[in-house]
Short mmCIF file of C-alpha atoms and ligand atoms in Angstrom, two decimals:
data_model
loop_
_atom_site.label_atom_id
_atom_site.label_comp_id
_atom_site.label_asym_id
_atom_site.label_seq_id
_atom_site.Cartn_x
_atom_site.Cartn_y
_atom_site.Cartn_z
CA ALA J 930 -48.84 35.42 -52.13
CA ARG J 931 -46.77 38.43 -51.04
CA ILE J 932 -48.64 41.72 -50.63
CA GLY J 933 -47.10 45.16 -50.43
CA VAL J 934 -48.60 48.41 -49.12
CA VAL J 935 -46.97 51.70 -50.08
CA GLY J 936 -47.57 54.42 -47.49
CA MET J 937 -47.51 53.47 -43.79
CA GLY J 938 -50.00 56.09 -42.64
CA TYR J 939 -53.44 55.90 -41.04
CA VAL J 940 -54.72 54.05 -44.14
CA GLY J 941 -51.78 51.89 -45.24
CA LEU J 942 -50.61 50.56 -41.89
CA PRO J 943 -53.98 49.16 -40.74
CA LEU J 944 -54.46 47.67 -44.23
CA ALA J 945 -51.02 46.02 -44.18
CA LEU J 946 -51.61 44.52 -40.74
CA GLU J 947 -55.07 43.35 -41.75
CA PHE J 948 -53.53 41.39 -44.66
CA ALA J 949 -50.82 40.06 -42.32
CA GLY J 950 -53.49 39.01 -39.83
CA ALA J 951 -55.21 37.14 -42.67
CA GLY J 952 -52.05 35.10 -43.22
CA PHE J 953 -50.29 36.92 -46.05
CA ALA J 954 -46.62 37.84 -46.05
CA VAL J 955 -46.79 41.64 -46.14
CA THR J 956 -44.21 44.31 -46.90
CA GLY J 957 -44.92 47.85 -45.74
CA ILE J 958 -43.02 50.44 -47.80
CA ASP J 959 -42.57 54.03 -46.72
CA LEU J 960 -40.22 56.90 -47.52
CA SER J 961 -39.80 57.67 -43.82
CA GLU J 962 -36.77 56.00 -42.19
CA ASP J 963 -38.28 56.96 -38.83
CA LYS J 964 -41.62 55.23 -39.50
CA VAL J 965 -39.84 52.11 -40.78
CA ALA J 966 -37.51 52.03 -37.76
CA ARG J 967 -40.47 52.35 -35.38
CA LEU J 968 -42.38 49.60 -37.19
CA ARG J 969 -39.32 47.35 -37.00
CA ARG J 970 -39.35 47.91 -33.23
CA GLY J 971 -43.03 46.88 -33.23
CA GLU J 972 -43.89 50.46 -32.26
CA CYS J 973 -47.34 51.70 -33.23
CA TYR J 974 -47.76 55.36 -34.16
CA ILE J 975 -51.38 55.07 -35.34
CA PRO J 976 -53.75 54.86 -32.33
CA ASP J 977 -56.32 52.54 -33.94
CA VAL J 978 -53.75 49.99 -35.01
CA GLN J 979 -52.46 48.87 -31.61
CA GLU J 980 -54.71 45.80 -31.42
CA LYS J 981 -53.71 44.74 -34.96
CA MET J 982 -50.02 44.57 -34.08
CA THR J 983 -50.30 41.01 -32.79
CA ALA J 984 -47.25 38.76 -32.68
CA ALA J 985 -48.79 36.68 -35.46
CA ALA J 986 -49.32 39.69 -37.72
CA LEU J 987 -45.89 41.15 -36.97
CA ALA J 988 -44.28 37.78 -37.76
CA ARG J 989 -45.56 38.10 -41.32
CA PHE J 990 -45.01 41.84 -41.67
CA GLU J 991 -41.82 43.63 -42.58
CA ALA J 992 -41.27 47.35 -43.14
CA THR J 993 -38.73 48.91 -45.48
CA THR J 994 -37.85 52.13 -47.28
CA ASP J 995 -36.43 50.14 -50.17
CA PHE J 996 -38.88 50.16 -53.11
CA ALA J 997 -36.87 47.36 -54.74
CA ALA J 998 -38.92 45.12 -52.43
CA ILE J 999 -41.77 45.61 -54.94
CA ALA J 1000 -40.03 43.12 -57.24
CA GLY J 1001 -41.06 40.27 -54.94
CA LEU J 1002 -44.69 41.27 -54.58
CA ASP J 1003 -47.79 39.74 -56.17
CA ALA J 1004 -50.04 42.69 -55.19
CA VAL J 1005 -49.25 46.29 -54.24
CA CYS J 1006 -51.72 48.72 -52.63
CA ILE J 1007 -50.84 52.43 -52.88
CA CYS J 1008 -52.03 54.38 -49.84
CA VAL J 1009 -50.14 57.65 -50.12
CA PRO J 1010 -51.44 61.17 -49.33
CA THR J 1011 -53.27 63.24 -51.93
CA PRO J 1012 -53.15 66.77 -50.49
CA LEU J 1013 -53.86 70.07 -52.23
CA THR J 1014 -51.25 72.45 -53.59
CA ARG J 1015 -51.04 75.99 -52.18
CA ASN J 1016 -53.54 77.15 -54.80
CA GLN J 1017 -56.04 74.46 -53.85
CA GLU J 1018 -55.35 72.11 -56.75
CA PRO J 1019 -54.81 68.32 -56.61
CA ASP J 1020 -51.27 67.36 -55.66
CA LEU J 1021 -50.62 63.88 -57.06
CA SER J 1022 -46.87 64.01 -56.48
CA CYS J 1023 -46.96 61.21 -53.91
CA ILE J 1024 -48.87 58.94 -56.31
CA ALA J 1025 -46.54 59.87 -59.17
CA SER J 1026 -43.41 58.97 -57.22
CA ALA J 1027 -44.90 55.71 -55.93
CA VAL J 1028 -45.95 54.74 -59.44
CA GLU J 1029 -42.50 55.58 -60.79
CA GLN J 1030 -41.06 53.03 -58.37
CA LEU J 1031 -43.67 50.50 -59.48
CA GLY J 1032 -42.53 51.02 -63.06
CA ALA J 1033 -38.98 50.21 -62.04
CA TYR J 1034 -39.66 47.09 -59.98
CA LEU J 1035 -43.13 45.69 -60.61
CA LYS J 1036 -43.15 41.93 -61.25
CA PRO J 1037 -44.96 40.79 -64.45
CA GLY J 1038 -48.52 39.76 -63.70
CA ALA J 1039 -48.66 41.64 -60.42
CA LEU J 1040 -51.80 43.47 -59.25
CA VAL J 1041 -51.63 47.19 -58.44
CA VAL J 1042 -54.45 48.86 -56.44
CA LEU J 1043 -54.60 52.62 -55.93
CA GLU J 1044 -56.45 53.54 -52.69
CA SER J 1045 -55.58 57.23 -52.36
CA THR J 1046 -58.52 59.59 -52.80
CA THR J 1047 -58.28 61.26 -56.21
CA TYR J 1048 -60.31 62.57 -59.13
CA PRO J 1049 -61.88 60.21 -61.71
CA GLY J 1050 -59.39 59.25 -64.40
CA THR J 1051 -56.27 59.21 -62.25
CA THR J 1052 -55.87 55.44 -62.21
CA ASP J 1053 -56.45 54.83 -65.89
CA GLU J 1054 -54.51 57.89 -67.05
CA LEU J 1055 -51.69 58.53 -64.60
CA VAL J 1056 -50.97 55.07 -63.22
CA ALA J 1057 -51.42 53.08 -66.42
CA ALA J 1058 -49.52 55.70 -68.44
CA ALA J 1059 -46.56 55.59 -66.04
CA LEU J 1060 -46.22 51.85 -66.69
CA ALA J 1061 -46.87 52.07 -70.43
CA PRO J 1062 -43.53 53.46 -71.76
CA ASP J 1063 -42.07 49.99 -72.10
CA GLY J 1064 -45.34 48.81 -73.64
CA ARG J 1065 -46.80 47.22 -70.54
CA GLN J 1066 -50.58 47.11 -70.62
CA ALA J 1067 -53.02 46.93 -67.71
CA GLY J 1068 -54.95 43.68 -67.94
CA ARG J 1069 -52.18 41.90 -69.79
CA ASP J 1070 -48.70 42.56 -68.33
CA PHE J 1071 -49.96 43.71 -64.94
CA PHE J 1072 -53.37 44.25 -63.37
CA LEU J 1073 -54.75 47.59 -62.16
CA CYS J 1074 -57.63 48.55 -59.85
CA TYR J 1075 -58.89 51.52 -57.85
CA SER J 1076 -60.41 50.95 -54.41
CA PRO J 1077 -61.17 53.93 -52.14
CA GLU J 1078 -60.20 53.75 -48.47
CA ARG J 1079 -62.97 54.12 -45.91
CA VAL J 1080 -60.84 54.20 -42.80
CA ASP J 1081 -62.56 56.29 -40.16
CA PRO J 1082 -60.03 57.31 -37.50
CA GLY J 1083 -61.31 56.47 -34.03
CA ASN J 1084 -64.39 54.60 -35.23
CA LYS J 1085 -64.70 51.51 -33.04
CA THR J 1086 -67.80 50.17 -34.80
CA PHE J 1087 -66.68 50.18 -38.42
CA ARG J 1088 -63.32 48.56 -39.01
CA ILE J 1089 -61.69 47.35 -42.25
CA ARG J 1090 -63.39 43.93 -42.10
CA ASN J 1091 -66.97 45.18 -41.71
CA THR J 1092 -66.80 48.28 -43.94
CA PRO J 1093 -67.89 47.46 -47.51
CA LYS J 1094 -65.10 47.99 -50.02
CA VAL J 1095 -65.76 49.43 -53.49
CA VAL J 1096 -63.41 48.15 -56.23
CA GLY J 1097 -63.13 49.17 -59.91
CA GLY J 1098 -60.77 47.53 -62.45
CA SER J 1099 -59.10 48.74 -65.64
CA THR J 1100 -60.32 45.52 -67.28
CA PRO J 1101 -62.70 42.72 -66.19
CA ARG J 1102 -59.74 40.51 -65.30
CA CYS J 1103 -58.24 43.33 -63.22
CA LEU J 1104 -61.54 43.68 -61.38
CA GLU J 1105 -61.73 39.95 -60.74
CA LEU J 1106 -58.27 39.96 -59.14
CA GLY J 1107 -59.03 43.09 -57.11
CA VAL J 1108 -62.21 41.56 -55.73
CA LYS J 1109 -60.37 38.34 -54.84
CA LEU J 1110 -57.69 40.30 -53.02
CA TYR J 1111 -60.07 42.27 -50.80
CA GLU J 1112 -62.41 39.33 -50.16
CA THR J 1113 -59.62 37.91 -48.01
CA ILE J 1114 -60.02 40.74 -45.46
CA VAL J 1115 -63.40 42.43 -46.09
CA GLU J 1116 -66.83 40.88 -45.57
CA ARG J 1117 -68.45 42.75 -48.45
CA VAL J 1118 -66.61 43.78 -51.62
CA VAL J 1119 -68.58 45.99 -54.04
CA PRO J 1120 -67.36 45.70 -57.66
CA VAL J 1121 -68.16 48.63 -59.98
CA SER J 1122 -67.79 48.91 -63.74
CA SER J 1123 -64.63 51.03 -63.95
CA THR J 1124 -61.85 52.67 -61.96
CA ARG J 1125 -63.54 56.04 -62.66
CA ALA J 1126 -66.77 54.88 -61.03
CA ALA J 1127 -64.80 53.80 -57.95
CA GLU J 1128 -62.87 57.09 -57.84
CA MET J 1129 -66.08 59.09 -58.24
CA SER J 1130 -67.96 57.12 -55.56
CA LYS J 1131 -65.41 58.19 -52.96
CA LEU J 1132 -65.62 61.85 -53.93
CA LEU J 1133 -69.41 61.64 -53.88
CA GLU J 1134 -69.33 60.21 -50.32
CA ASN J 1135 -67.17 62.97 -48.93
CA THR J 1136 -68.54 65.87 -50.96
CA PHE J 1137 -72.00 64.79 -49.82
CA ARG J 1138 -70.77 65.27 -46.25
CA SER J 1139 -69.08 68.60 -46.88
CA VAL J 1140 -72.10 70.08 -48.71
CA ASN J 1141 -74.52 68.94 -46.01
CA ILE J 1142 -72.32 70.28 -43.24
CA ALA J 1143 -72.18 73.63 -45.05
CA PHE J 1144 -75.96 73.57 -45.40
CA ILE J 1145 -76.58 72.96 -41.69
CA ASN J 1146 -73.98 75.64 -40.84
CA GLU J 1147 -76.07 78.08 -42.87
CA ILE J 1148 -79.27 76.91 -41.19
CA ALA J 1149 -77.58 77.48 -37.82
CA GLN J 1150 -76.83 81.10 -38.73
CA LEU J 1151 -80.45 81.56 -39.82
CA CYS J 1152 -81.71 80.05 -36.54
CA ASP J 1153 -79.62 82.63 -34.69
CA ARG J 1154 -81.77 85.31 -36.23
CA ILE J 1155 -85.20 83.75 -35.94
CA GLU J 1156 -84.76 82.83 -32.27
CA VAL J 1157 -84.88 79.08 -32.87
CA ASN J 1158 -82.45 76.57 -31.40
CA VAL J 1159 -80.97 74.71 -34.37
CA TRP J 1160 -79.97 71.72 -32.21
CA GLU J 1161 -83.56 71.19 -31.08
CA VAL J 1162 -84.79 71.59 -34.66
CA ILE J 1163 -82.31 69.00 -35.99
CA GLN J 1164 -83.31 66.60 -33.24
CA ALA J 1165 -86.97 67.06 -34.14
CA ALA J 1166 -86.36 66.64 -37.87
CA ALA J 1167 -84.25 63.55 -37.20
CA THR J 1168 -87.29 61.79 -35.79
CA LYS J 1169 -88.41 61.39 -39.41
CA PRO J 1170 -87.72 57.67 -39.86
CA PHE J 1171 -87.09 57.91 -43.61
CA GLY J 1172 -85.42 60.33 -45.98
CA PHE J 1173 -83.54 62.40 -43.43
CA MET J 1174 -79.98 62.20 -42.09
CA PRO J 1175 -78.78 64.63 -39.40
CA PHE J 1176 -75.69 66.77 -39.81
CA TYR J 1177 -74.61 69.21 -37.13
CA PRO J 1178 -73.31 72.78 -37.17
CA GLY J 1179 -69.79 73.35 -36.00
CA PRO J 1180 -66.94 75.86 -35.99
CA GLY J 1181 -65.96 74.69 -39.51
CA ILE J 1182 -64.61 71.46 -40.96
CA GLY J 1183 -61.24 69.89 -40.36
CA GLY J 1184 -59.34 66.71 -41.09
CA HIS J 1185 -57.65 65.52 -44.24
CA CYS J 1186 -60.70 64.27 -46.13
CA ILE J 1187 -63.76 66.49 -45.94
CA PRO J 1188 -62.12 69.87 -46.56
CA LEU J 1189 -60.02 68.50 -49.42
CA ASP J 1190 -61.94 65.86 -51.34
CA PRO J 1191 -64.57 68.25 -52.79
CA MET J 1192 -61.72 70.34 -54.25
CA TYR J 1193 -60.58 67.28 -56.25
CA LEU J 1194 -64.07 67.02 -57.67
CA SER J 1195 -64.48 70.73 -58.47
CA TRP J 1196 -61.04 70.81 -60.05
CA LYS J 1197 -61.95 67.87 -62.31
CA ALA J 1198 -65.27 69.56 -63.14
CA LYS J 1199 -63.53 72.80 -64.14
CA GLY J 1200 -61.30 70.78 -66.44
CA GLU J 1201 -64.49 69.72 -68.18
CA ASN J 1202 -65.76 73.33 -68.23
CA PHE J 1203 -68.31 72.47 -65.58
CA PHE J 1204 -68.46 74.92 -62.63
CA SER J 1205 -69.83 73.23 -59.50
CA ARG J 1206 -71.67 75.98 -57.62
CA PHE J 1207 -72.58 73.55 -54.82
CA ILE J 1208 -68.97 72.79 -54.03
CA GLU J 1209 -67.78 76.38 -54.29
CA LEU J 1210 -70.62 77.62 -52.08
CA SER J 1211 -70.21 74.89 -49.46
CA GLN J 1212 -66.45 75.45 -49.30
CA ASP J 1213 -67.05 79.19 -48.76
CA LEU J 1214 -69.67 78.54 -46.10
CA ASN J 1215 -67.55 76.04 -44.18
CA ARG J 1216 -64.44 78.18 -44.44
CA ASN J 1217 -66.34 81.16 -43.03
CA MET J 1218 -67.45 79.39 -39.86
CA PRO J 1219 -64.35 80.34 -37.84
CA ARG J 1220 -65.21 84.02 -38.48
CA TYR J 1221 -68.78 83.39 -37.42
CA VAL J 1222 -67.56 81.82 -34.18
CA VAL J 1223 -65.27 84.80 -33.52
CA GLN J 1224 -68.13 87.23 -34.17
CA LYS J 1225 -70.35 85.32 -31.76
CA THR J 1226 -67.53 85.33 -29.20
CA ALA J 1227 -67.36 89.13 -29.47
CA ASP J 1228 -71.15 89.35 -29.00
CA LEU J 1229 -70.91 87.12 -25.93
CA LEU J 1230 -68.16 89.24 -24.37
CA ASN J 1231 -70.02 92.44 -25.24
CA ARG J 1232 -72.92 91.23 -23.11
CA SER J 1233 -70.68 91.67 -20.08
CA GLY J 1234 -69.30 94.93 -21.39
CA LYS J 1235 -66.05 93.39 -22.59
CA SER J 1236 -64.31 93.32 -25.95
CA VAL J 1237 -62.21 90.55 -27.47
CA LYS J 1238 -59.16 92.73 -27.03
CA ASN J 1239 -57.42 91.91 -23.73
CA SER J 1240 -60.07 89.37 -22.75
CA ARG J 1241 -58.74 86.07 -21.44
CA ILE J 1242 -60.27 83.35 -23.61
CA LEU J 1243 -59.84 79.59 -23.16
CA LEU J 1244 -60.22 77.41 -26.26
CA LEU J 1245 -61.33 73.86 -25.42
CA GLY J 1246 -60.37 71.38 -28.14
CA MET J 1247 -57.86 71.90 -30.95
CA ALA J 1248 -58.42 68.49 -32.60
CA TYR J 1249 -60.68 68.43 -35.66
CA LYS J 1250 -63.08 65.91 -34.12
CA PRO J 1251 -63.74 64.42 -30.68
CA ASP J 1252 -61.34 62.05 -28.93
CA VAL J 1253 -58.66 62.08 -31.62
CA GLY J 1254 -55.29 63.81 -31.40
CA ASP J 1255 -55.35 65.04 -35.00
CA TRP J 1256 -55.45 68.82 -35.41
CA ARG J 1257 -54.79 68.97 -39.18
CA GLU J 1258 -56.97 71.56 -40.89
CA SER J 1259 -58.84 71.99 -37.61
CA PRO J 1260 -61.02 75.14 -37.53
CA SER J 1261 -59.72 75.69 -33.98
CA LEU J 1262 -56.43 76.79 -35.52
CA GLU J 1263 -58.01 79.65 -37.49
CA ILE J 1264 -60.22 80.64 -34.56
CA TYR J 1265 -57.07 80.91 -32.45
CA ASP J 1266 -55.34 83.10 -35.06
CA LEU J 1267 -58.37 85.35 -35.56
CA LEU J 1268 -58.75 85.96 -31.82
CA HIS J 1269 -55.01 86.49 -31.47
CA GLU J 1270 -55.18 89.17 -34.18
CA LYS J 1271 -57.93 90.90 -32.20
CA GLY J 1272 -55.73 91.11 -29.13
CA ALA J 1273 -57.29 88.37 -27.01
CA ARG J 1274 -55.15 86.71 -24.33
CA LEU J 1275 -55.47 83.06 -25.28
CA ALA J 1276 -54.99 79.67 -23.70
CA VAL J 1277 -55.99 76.29 -25.08
CA HIS J 1278 -56.75 72.98 -23.46
CA ASP J 1279 -56.80 69.74 -25.44
CA PRO J 1280 -55.79 66.52 -23.67
CA HIS J 1281 -55.36 64.75 -27.02
CA CYS J 1282 -53.21 67.24 -28.92
CA ALA J 1283 -49.60 68.18 -28.35
CA GLY J 1284 -47.33 70.49 -30.31
CA VAL J 1285 -50.18 72.38 -31.97
CA ARG J 1286 -49.03 74.99 -34.49
CA THR J 1287 -51.51 77.36 -36.13
CA GLU J 1288 -51.48 78.52 -39.75
CA LYS J 1289 -49.96 81.82 -38.59
CA GLY J 1290 -47.23 79.83 -36.86
CA HIS J 1291 -48.46 80.40 -33.28
CA ARG J 1292 -47.81 77.65 -30.76
CA PRO J 1293 -50.79 77.94 -28.37
CA GLU J 1294 -50.01 77.77 -24.68
CA GLN J 1295 -51.60 74.62 -23.26
CA ALA J 1296 -53.50 75.45 -20.08
CA ALA J 1297 -52.95 72.87 -17.39
CA GLU J 1298 -55.77 70.76 -16.03
CA LEU J 1299 -59.11 72.52 -15.76
CA ASP J 1300 -59.47 73.43 -12.12
CA PRO J 1301 -62.24 75.76 -10.89
CA HIS J 1302 -60.22 78.75 -9.73
CA ARG J 1303 -58.18 78.73 -12.94
CA LEU J 1304 -61.42 78.62 -14.97
CA ALA J 1305 -62.79 81.63 -13.10
CA SER J 1306 -59.86 83.69 -14.38
CA TYR J 1307 -61.22 83.53 -17.99
CA ASP J 1308 -63.62 86.04 -19.48
CA CYS J 1309 -65.10 83.34 -21.71
CA ILE J 1310 -64.56 79.77 -22.82
CA LEU J 1311 -65.01 78.36 -26.36
CA LEU J 1312 -66.00 74.69 -26.67
CA LEU J 1313 -64.64 73.83 -30.13
CA THR J 1314 -64.22 70.02 -29.93
CA ALA J 1315 -66.39 67.85 -27.69
CA HIS J 1316 -63.69 65.60 -26.21
CA SER J 1317 -65.34 63.20 -23.77
CA ALA J 1318 -62.53 63.95 -21.28
CA PHE J 1319 -63.83 67.48 -20.61
CA ASP J 1320 -65.45 67.95 -17.20
CA LEU J 1321 -68.47 69.93 -18.39
CA GLY J 1322 -69.98 70.13 -14.90
CA GLU J 1323 -66.86 71.90 -13.65
CA ILE J 1324 -67.10 74.41 -16.47
CA VAL J 1325 -70.79 75.10 -15.79
CA ARG J 1326 -70.11 75.49 -12.06
CA SER J 1327 -67.40 78.04 -12.78
CA GLY J 1328 -70.15 80.32 -14.17
CA VAL J 1329 -67.78 81.55 -16.89
CA PRO J 1330 -69.67 82.39 -20.13
CA VAL J 1331 -69.23 79.53 -22.64
CA LEU J 1332 -69.74 79.60 -26.40
CA ASP J 1333 -70.60 76.01 -27.22
CA THR J 1334 -70.01 75.26 -30.94
CA ARG J 1335 -70.89 71.55 -30.64
CA ASN J 1336 -73.90 71.47 -28.32
CA ALA J 1337 -71.65 69.56 -25.94
CA PHE J 1338 -73.55 71.14 -23.05
CA ALA J 1339 -76.89 69.83 -24.34
CA GLY J 1340 -77.64 68.30 -20.95
CA TYR J 1341 -77.05 71.57 -19.08
CA ASP J 1342 -79.47 74.46 -18.96
CA ALA J 1343 -77.24 77.16 -17.50
CA ALA J 1344 -77.49 80.86 -18.35
CA SER J 1345 -73.72 80.91 -18.88
CA ILE J 1346 -73.93 78.52 -21.85
CA VAL J 1347 -74.56 80.01 -25.30
CA ARG J 1348 -74.67 77.84 -28.42
CA ILE J 1349 -74.02 78.62 -32.04
CA GLY J 1350 -77.32 78.24 -33.87
CA ASP J 1351 -79.21 79.64 -30.90
CA ALA J 1352 -80.06 83.31 -30.38
CA MET J 1353 -77.98 85.04 -27.67
CA PRO J 1354 -80.30 85.18 -24.62
CA GLY J 1355 -81.26 88.60 -23.27
N1 LIG O 2568 -68.47 67.89 -39.00
C1 LIG O 2568 -69.45 68.84 -38.70
N2 LIG O 2568 -70.76 68.45 -38.72
C2 LIG O 2568 -71.12 67.17 -39.00
C3 LIG O 2568 -70.11 66.22 -39.29
C4 LIG O 2568 -68.79 66.59 -39.28
O1 LIG O 2568 -69.15 70.00 -38.44
O2 LIG O 2568 -72.32 66.87 -38.99
C5 LIG O 2568 -67.07 68.32 -39.02
C6 LIG O 2568 -66.22 67.60 -38.01
O3 LIG O 2568 -66.21 68.31 -36.79
C7 LIG O 2568 -64.85 67.60 -38.67
C8 LIG O 2568 -65.15 67.57 -40.15
O4 LIG O 2568 -66.53 67.98 -40.27
O5 LIG O 2568 -64.14 68.76 -38.37
C9 LIG O 2568 -65.00 66.17 -40.76
O6 LIG O 2568 -65.70 65.32 -39.92
P1 LIG O 2568 -66.00 63.77 -40.33
O7 LIG O 2568 -66.98 63.26 -39.33
O8 LIG O 2568 -66.36 63.68 -41.74
O9 LIG O 2568 -64.64 63.05 -39.99
P2 LIG O 2568 -63.43 62.65 -40.92
O10 LIG O 2568 -62.77 63.81 -41.52
O11 LIG O 2568 -62.61 61.73 -40.09
O12 LIG O 2568 -64.14 61.86 -42.08
C10 LIG O 2568 -64.01 60.48 -42.14
C11 LIG O 2568 -64.28 60.17 -43.56
N3 LIG O 2568 -63.88 58.83 -43.82
C12 LIG O 2568 -63.25 58.57 -44.98
O13 LIG O 2568 -62.96 59.45 -45.77
C13 LIG O 2568 -62.93 57.18 -45.21
C14 LIG O 2568 -65.75 60.31 -43.87
O14 LIG O 2568 -66.02 59.77 -45.16
C15 LIG O 2568 -66.58 59.59 -42.86
O15 LIG O 2568 -67.96 59.70 -43.19
C16 LIG O 2568 -66.30 60.22 -41.52
O16 LIG O 2568 -64.93 59.90 -41.22
C17 LIG O 2568 -67.20 59.66 -40.43
O17 LIG O 2568 -68.38 59.37 -40.75
O18 LIG O 2568 -66.75 59.64 -39.28
#
């Protein structure tokens, strides 16, 4: 059987290579000439995928920008981005254009699986409708499923093969084919009763995270006021062996899933005249964390009689999570802009990120390696992402006041280290 994957990004490329590794002939389709050219050279632009680009897999994998290749495929997985529009509404334009190409080239009897995160109803309404004009019906002329991606960038423990895969079908036959497809590469496939259930399960997973992160961010701000260290409290609560799951405060939420997915759910809810207070509140709380960090930075500087204005501040970590080079939606970007507005003299250091550009269009100056005398020239340091490459001992030895937004310095008990979620000492 020939399998196609549309969208050669951090979801589609690993999926395509996983199918190739399982022995299928696989076609990777992408709009980007550059991505296709790099794939044809066997170049890997997704860090996690390097080990999948074996000679065996590459021998069965071909990349193209030509959607006509769909005509030769027995199954097509759509793994294209589902961002938000400028006014925070679902942007399904990538799905719409991919599906338009399917309509033009899809082989009778082929299986189509949508993997992009989207609101319940998208698969049955948008995808099926796009193929219906010439009377084609899901379950008869072609087969249609929804199966959410659970790719976790940088996660070495959970890979495609050992991460359970939820699948919903437009009809029972569709579901059967979808399950058979994924059973070739995933140990545990989880069939559900409809494409809507599968779409909703994904939004539940990620909204659950966003809401709980917002909640612990609020608890952290409360702990600031009642002289309790939130990190110690979470650690103590996490000793409860049942019914508790730790989340951790931070400078806000970044990435392309957690800040966005809840907005797909709240948008769908509004369409049904249902206003999700949880989602609105958690989005507000998470979006306000950069301001909270800036306020705490000002408090920290004030302790040594300084103001943000004209202070030299080093931001450690622009990526949205540790040990990845992805700075999309990272709260570090807004923290940089807010401090810049207040007249701080800023430098950043992130060994994983290059070419960072903030929302205001600033291109932060990357400080060179962290050496002691350079560190001493800063009035304060913000730890925003806990990259394992950071030499925390060096930073503590410099004696420069640090605002630690990740409890990265948990092992150090130095007066110069202040944490969010912990009252400012003295
Ligand atoms: N964050 C916190 N506190 C937490 C957890 C996360 O502030 O307790 C922040 C992170 O710093 C980051 C943002 O939230 O800025 C998102 O973090 P994340 O750990 O959710 O990482 P993502 O965005 O890579 O989420 C992915 C998601 N995977 C998929 O959508 C398939 C998510 O569902 C996973 O649960 C998550 O990875 C994971 O567990 O690593």
